[in-house]
PDB file of C-alpha atoms in Angstrom:
ATOM      1  CA  MET A 141      -5.828  17.572 -10.673  1.00 92.00           C
ATOM      2  CA  ARG A 142      -3.222  15.708 -10.123  1.00 96.00           C
ATOM      3  CA  ILE A 143      -3.449  11.808  -8.781  1.00 98.00           C
ATOM      4  CA  GLY A 144      -1.872   9.672  -7.287  1.00 98.00           C
ATOM      5  CA  LEU A 145      -1.184   5.899  -6.939  1.00 98.00           C
ATOM      6  CA  TYR A 146      -0.484   3.701  -4.429  1.00 98.00           C
ATOM      7  CA  PRO A 147      -0.598   0.075  -5.177  1.00 97.00           C
ATOM      8  CA  GLY A 148      -0.288  -3.023  -3.371  1.00 95.00           C
ATOM      9  CA  THR A 149      -1.999  -6.105  -1.859  1.00 95.00           C
ATOM     10  CA  PHE A 150      -2.127  -4.459   1.809  1.00 96.00           C
ATOM     11  CA  ASP A 151      -2.378  -7.064   3.152  1.00 96.00           C
ATOM     12  CA  PRO A 152      -2.659  -6.011   6.538  1.00 97.00           C
ATOM     13  CA  VAL A 153      -2.593  -2.008   5.624  1.00 96.00           C
ATOM     14  CA  THR A 154       0.789  -1.633   8.070  1.00 96.00           C
ATOM     15  CA  LEU A 155       1.439   1.686   9.684  1.00 95.00           C
ATOM     16  CA  GLY A 156       4.387   1.702   7.413  1.00 94.00           C
ATOM     17  CA  HIS A 157       2.082   1.897   4.810  1.00 95.00           C
ATOM     18  CA  ILE A 158      -0.176   4.636   6.280  1.00 96.00           C
ATOM     19  CA  ASP A 159       3.096   6.974   6.705  1.00 94.00           C
ATOM     20  CA  ILE A 160       3.293   6.482   2.646  1.00 95.00           C
ATOM     21  CA  ILE A 161      -0.195   6.842   2.536  1.00 96.00           C
ATOM     22  CA  THR A 162       0.197   9.966   4.441  1.00 95.00           C
ATOM     23  CA  ARG A 163       3.085  11.750   2.771  1.00 94.00           C
ATOM     24  CA  ALA A 164       1.629  10.973  -0.496  1.00 96.00           C
ATOM     25  CA  CYS A 165      -1.511  13.459   0.506  1.00 95.00           C
ATOM     26  CA  ALA A 166       0.714  15.990   0.283  1.00 93.00           C
ATOM     27  CA  LEU A 167       2.243  14.780  -2.864  1.00 95.00           C
ATOM     28  CA  VAL A 168      -1.852  14.720  -5.090  1.00 97.00           C
ATOM     29  CA  ASP A 169      -5.681  16.249  -5.124  1.00 96.00           C
ATOM     30  CA  ARG A 170      -6.918  12.070  -5.011  1.00 97.00           C
ATOM     31  CA  LEU A 171      -4.426   9.523  -4.269  1.00 98.00           C
ATOM     32  CA  VAL A 172      -6.418   6.070  -4.997  1.00 98.00           C
ATOM     33  CA  ILE A 173      -4.622   3.050  -2.914  1.00 98.00           C
ATOM     34  CA  GLY A 174      -4.852  -0.021  -5.870  1.00 98.00           C
ATOM     35  CA  VAL A 175      -5.706  -3.248  -3.315  1.00 97.00           C
ATOM     36  CA  ALA A 176      -3.702  -5.603  -5.521  1.00 94.00           C
ATOM     37  CA  ILE A 177      -6.057  -8.468  -6.436  1.00 91.00           C
ATOM     38  CA  ASN A 178      -2.845 -11.523  -6.083  1.00 77.00           C
ATOM     39  CA  ARG A 179      -4.516 -14.769  -5.892  1.00 74.00           C
ATOM     40  CA  ASP A 180      -0.522 -16.053  -5.831  1.00 76.00           C
ATOM     41  CA  LYS A 181       0.657 -14.389  -3.269  1.00 69.00           C
ATOM     42  CA  GLY A 182      -2.939 -16.684  -1.054  1.00 83.00           C
ATOM     43  CA  PRO A 183      -3.840 -13.104   0.916  1.00 93.00           C
ATOM     44  CA  LEU A 184      -4.619 -13.706   5.232  1.00 95.00           C
ATOM     45  CA  PHE A 185      -7.333 -11.388   4.882  1.00 96.00           C
ATOM     46  CA  SER A 186     -10.379 -11.000   2.277  1.00 94.00           C
ATOM     47  CA  LEU A 187     -10.464  -7.954  -0.713  1.00 94.00           C
ATOM     48  CA  GLU A 188     -13.791  -7.127   0.495  1.00 96.00           C
ATOM     49  CA  GLU A 189     -11.667  -6.978   4.402  1.00 96.00           C
ATOM     50  CA  ARG A 190      -9.074  -5.132   3.291  1.00 96.00           C
ATOM     51  CA  VAL A 191     -10.451  -2.796   1.320  1.00 97.00           C
ATOM     52  CA  GLU A 192     -12.445  -2.408   4.345  1.00 96.00           C
ATOM     53  CA  MET A 193      -9.248  -1.566   6.404  1.00 96.00           C
ATOM     54  CA  ILE A 194      -8.147   1.020   4.182  1.00 97.00           C
ATOM     55  CA  GLU A 195     -10.884   2.532   3.764  1.00 96.00           C
ATOM     56  CA  SER A 196     -11.435   2.626   7.783  1.00 94.00           C
ATOM     57  CA  GLU A 197      -7.515   3.658   9.194  1.00 93.00           C
ATOM     58  CA  CYS A 198      -7.410   6.484   5.883  1.00 92.00           C
ATOM     59  CA  ALA A 199     -10.975   8.293   5.581  1.00 88.00           C
ATOM     60  CA  ALA A 200      -9.511  10.782   8.505  1.00 88.00           C
ATOM     61  CA  LEU A 201      -5.619  11.316   6.779  1.00 90.00           C
ATOM     62  CA  GLY A 202      -7.901  12.353   3.647  1.00 87.00           C
ATOM     63  CA  GLU A 203      -9.948  15.010   5.669  1.00 87.00           C
ATOM     64  CA  ARG A 204      -6.650  16.044   7.430  1.00 91.00           C
ATOM     65  CA  PHE A 205      -5.350  16.619   4.188  1.00 91.00           C
ATOM     66  CA  GLY A 206      -8.525  17.647   1.960  1.00 93.00           C
ATOM     67  CA  THR A 207      -6.737  15.215  -0.309  1.00 95.00           C
ATOM     68  CA  GLU A 208      -9.632  12.647  -1.732  1.00 96.00           C
ATOM     69  CA  ILE A 209      -8.619   9.084  -1.149  1.00 97.00           C
ATOM     70  CA  VAL A 210     -10.372   5.911  -3.030  1.00 97.00           C
ATOM     71  CA  VAL A 211     -10.027   2.810  -2.722  1.00 97.00           C
ATOM     72  CA  HIS A 212     -10.140   1.246  -5.960  1.00 97.00           C
ATOM     73  CA  PRO A 213      -8.760  -3.562  -6.360  1.00 97.00           C
ATOM     74  CA  PHE A 214      -7.210  -3.979  -9.049  1.00 95.00           C
ATOM     75  CA  GLU A 215      -6.208  -7.743 -10.782  1.00 93.00           C
ATOM     76  CA  ASN A 216      -4.768  -5.215 -14.236  1.00 94.00           C
ATOM     77  CA  LEU A 217      -1.259  -4.949 -15.351  1.00 94.00           C
ATOM     78  CA  LEU A 218      -0.119  -1.779 -12.469  1.00 95.00           C
ATOM     79  CA  ILE A 219       0.472   0.709 -15.300  1.00 96.00           C
ATOM     80  CA  ASP A 220      -3.530  -0.052 -16.805  1.00 96.00           C
ATOM     81  CA  CYS A 221      -4.218   0.445 -13.934  1.00 97.00           C
ATOM     82  CA  ALA A 222      -2.686   3.478 -13.246  1.00 98.00           C
ATOM     83  CA  ARG A 223      -4.530   5.470 -17.216  1.00 97.00           C
ATOM     84  CA  ASP A 224      -7.371   3.331 -15.789  1.00 97.00           C
ATOM     85  CA  VAL A 225      -8.280   6.333 -12.103  1.00 97.00           C
ATOM     86  CA  GLY A 226      -6.657   8.800 -14.433  1.00 97.00           C
ATOM     87  CA  ALA A 227      -2.593   8.386 -12.444  1.00 98.00           C
ATOM     88  CA  SER A 228      -0.242  10.375 -13.427  1.00 97.00           C
ATOM     89  CA  MET A 229       2.059   8.532 -10.670  1.00 97.00           C
ATOM     90  CA  ILE A 230       3.079   6.140  -9.678  1.00 98.00           C
ATOM     91  CA  LEU A 231       3.616   6.120  -5.267  1.00 97.00           C
ATOM     92  CA  ARG A 232       6.451   3.404  -4.221  1.00 94.00           C
ATOM     93  CA  GLY A 233       7.699   3.201  -0.634  1.00 91.00           C
ATOM     94  CA  LEU A 234      11.023   2.439  -0.092  1.00 86.00           C
ATOM     95  CA  ARG A 235      12.823   0.824   3.450  1.00 80.00           C
ATOM     96  CA  ALA A 236      15.437  -1.226   2.153  1.00 71.00           C
ATOM     97  CA  VAL A 237      17.975  -0.653  -0.222  1.00 71.00           C
ATOM     98  CA  ALA A 238      17.244  -4.418  -1.908  1.00 70.00           C
ATOM     99  CA  ASP A 239      13.381  -2.418  -2.185  1.00 75.00           C
ATOM    100  CA  PHE A 240      15.169  -0.201  -4.535  1.00 81.00           C
ATOM    101  CA  GLU A 241      16.754  -2.704  -6.802  1.00 83.00           C
ATOM    102  CA  TYR A 242      12.708  -4.672  -7.195  1.00 85.00           C
ATOM    103  CA  GLU A 243      11.568  -1.310  -8.216  1.00 88.00           C
ATOM    104  CA  PHE A 244      14.621   0.473 -11.021  1.00 87.00           C
ATOM    105  CA  GLN A 245      13.252  -2.483 -12.623  1.00 91.00           C
ATOM    106  CA  MET A 246       9.839  -1.969 -12.118  1.00 91.00           C
ATOM    107  CA  VAL A 247      10.205   1.801 -12.722  1.00 92.00           C
ATOM    108  CA  GLY A 248      11.872   0.166 -16.355  1.00 92.00           C
ATOM    109  CA  MET A 249       9.440  -2.218 -17.564  1.00 94.00           C
ATOM    110  CA  ASN A 250       6.476   0.956 -16.668  1.00 94.00           C
ATOM    111  CA  ARG A 251       7.977   3.535 -18.430  1.00 94.00           C
ATOM    112  CA  ALA A 252       8.659   1.086 -21.194  1.00 95.00           C
ATOM    113  CA  LEU A 253       4.680  -0.012 -20.953  1.00 95.00           C
ATOM    114  CA  ASP A 254       3.775   4.133 -21.197  1.00 95.00           C
ATOM    115  CA  ALA A 255       6.232   7.014 -20.398  1.00 95.00           C
ATOM    116  CA  SER A 256       3.684   9.378 -19.540  1.00 96.00           C
ATOM    117  CA  VAL A 257       3.060   7.698 -16.056  1.00 97.00           C
ATOM    118  CA  GLU A 258       6.126   8.432 -13.501  1.00 96.00           C
ATOM    119  CA  THR A 259       7.358   6.951 -10.602  1.00 96.00           C
ATOM    120  CA  VAL A 260       7.733   8.780  -7.295  1.00 95.00           C
ATOM    121  CA  PHE A 261       9.753   6.362  -4.173  1.00 94.00           C
ATOM    122  CA  LEU A 262       8.630   7.415  -0.542  1.00 94.00           C
ATOM    123  CA  MET A 263      10.749   7.009   1.127  1.00 88.00           C
ATOM    124  CA  ALA A 264       9.090   4.958   4.345  1.00 82.00           C
ATOM    125  CA  ASP A 265      10.335   6.354   8.121  1.00 84.00           C
ATOM    126  CA  ALA A 266      12.958   5.860  10.024  1.00 80.00           C
ATOM    127  CA  ARG A 267      10.634   3.813  12.678  1.00 84.00           C
ATOM    128  CA  ARG A 268       7.882   2.274   9.856  1.00 82.00           C
ATOM    129  CA  GLN A 269      10.914   0.503   8.092  1.00 79.00           C
ATOM    130  CA  ALA A 270      11.070  -2.724   9.164  1.00 80.00           C
ATOM    131  CA  ILE A 271       8.144  -3.290   9.608  1.00 88.00           C
ATOM    132  CA  ALA A 272       6.122  -5.840   6.256  1.00 89.00           C
ATOM    133  CA  SER A 273       2.648  -7.302   6.008  1.00 92.00           C
ATOM    134  CA  LYS A 274       4.722 -11.032   5.965  1.00 92.00           C
ATOM    135  CA  LEU A 275       6.171 -10.773   9.095  1.00 93.00           C
ATOM    136  CA  VAL A 276       3.634  -8.708  10.769  1.00 95.00           C
ATOM    137  CA  LYS A 277       1.415 -12.196   9.750  1.00 95.00           C
ATOM    138  CA  GLU A 278       4.169 -14.307  11.557  1.00 95.00           C
ATOM    139  CA  ILE A 279       4.564 -12.685  14.910  1.00 95.00           C
ATOM    140  CA  ALA A 280       0.526 -12.184  15.157  1.00 96.00           C
ATOM    141  CA  ARG A 281       0.176 -16.587  13.760  1.00 95.00           C
ATOM    142  CA  LEU A 282       2.732 -16.984  17.021  1.00 95.00           C
ATOM    143  CA  GLY A 283       0.646 -14.622  19.021  1.00 94.00           C
ATOM    144  CA  GLY A 284       3.091 -12.394  19.150  1.00 95.00           C
ATOM    145  CA  ASP A 285       2.485  -8.669  19.556  1.00 96.00           C
ATOM    146  CA  VAL A 286       2.603  -6.175  17.171  1.00 96.00           C
ATOM    147  CA  SER A 287       0.956  -3.103  18.428  1.00 96.00           C
ATOM    148  CA  SER A 288       3.489  -1.543  17.096  1.00 95.00           C
ATOM    149  CA  PHE A 289       2.970  -2.594  13.549  1.00 95.00           C
ATOM    150  CA  VAL A 290      -0.115  -1.568  13.816  1.00 96.00           C
ATOM    151  CA  THR A 291      -3.174   0.346  14.099  1.00 96.00           C
ATOM    152  CA  PRO A 292      -5.855  -1.512  17.001  1.00 96.00           C
ATOM    153  CA  GLY A 293      -8.051  -1.649  15.034  1.00 95.00           C
ATOM    154  CA  VAL A 294      -6.242  -4.027  12.429  1.00 97.00           C
ATOM    155  CA  ARG A 295      -4.845  -5.643  15.137  1.00 97.00           C
ATOM    156  CA  ASP A 296      -8.023  -6.629  16.685  1.00 96.00           C
ATOM    157  CA  ARG A 297      -8.995  -8.582  13.191  1.00 96.00           C
ATOM    158  CA  LEU A 298      -5.746  -9.906  12.915  1.00 96.00           C
ATOM    159  CA  VAL A 299      -6.966 -11.841  16.471  1.00 95.00           C
ATOM    160  CA  ALA A 300      -9.052 -12.696  15.413  1.00 95.00           C
ATOM    161  CA  LYS A 301      -7.678 -14.751  12.466  1.00 93.00           C
ATOM    162  CA  PHE A 302      -5.352 -16.028  14.778  1.00 89.00           C
ATOM    163  CA  VAL A 303      -7.623 -17.047  18.040  1.00 81.00           C
TER     164      VAL A 303
END
């Protein structure tokens, strides 16, 4: 069984994330979406809310592709999380050259820790490359329309946070 790990903070999950999740489903039998418990980032949504958003937004994808999708919160090293869930690959989305520079460093460090776990990069769809959770939150906070960047369910949760 091919198991992949797609890690992130997902605060909130965006259409860019869902694009990567959709394409990752074609590569693996089980996709573990690792939701990072990153206390330093001070997320807008609680861990429980982020897990719930991902589960509700991705349930149909697993059924459509025949891929088991599991949402797994983690607070340890990414490579340790990959080992914990039995992943042979870490899936990462790339939007721009700046992403690649950071990810290139991460691959080197992860390989030094465990060379048996491969990192696979998926380029974001051109229509989704500019989407960043940080910017989506800022637009929502300032009363802008985020419907081009997130699903209706996530949009409603964002609006509720800033009312």
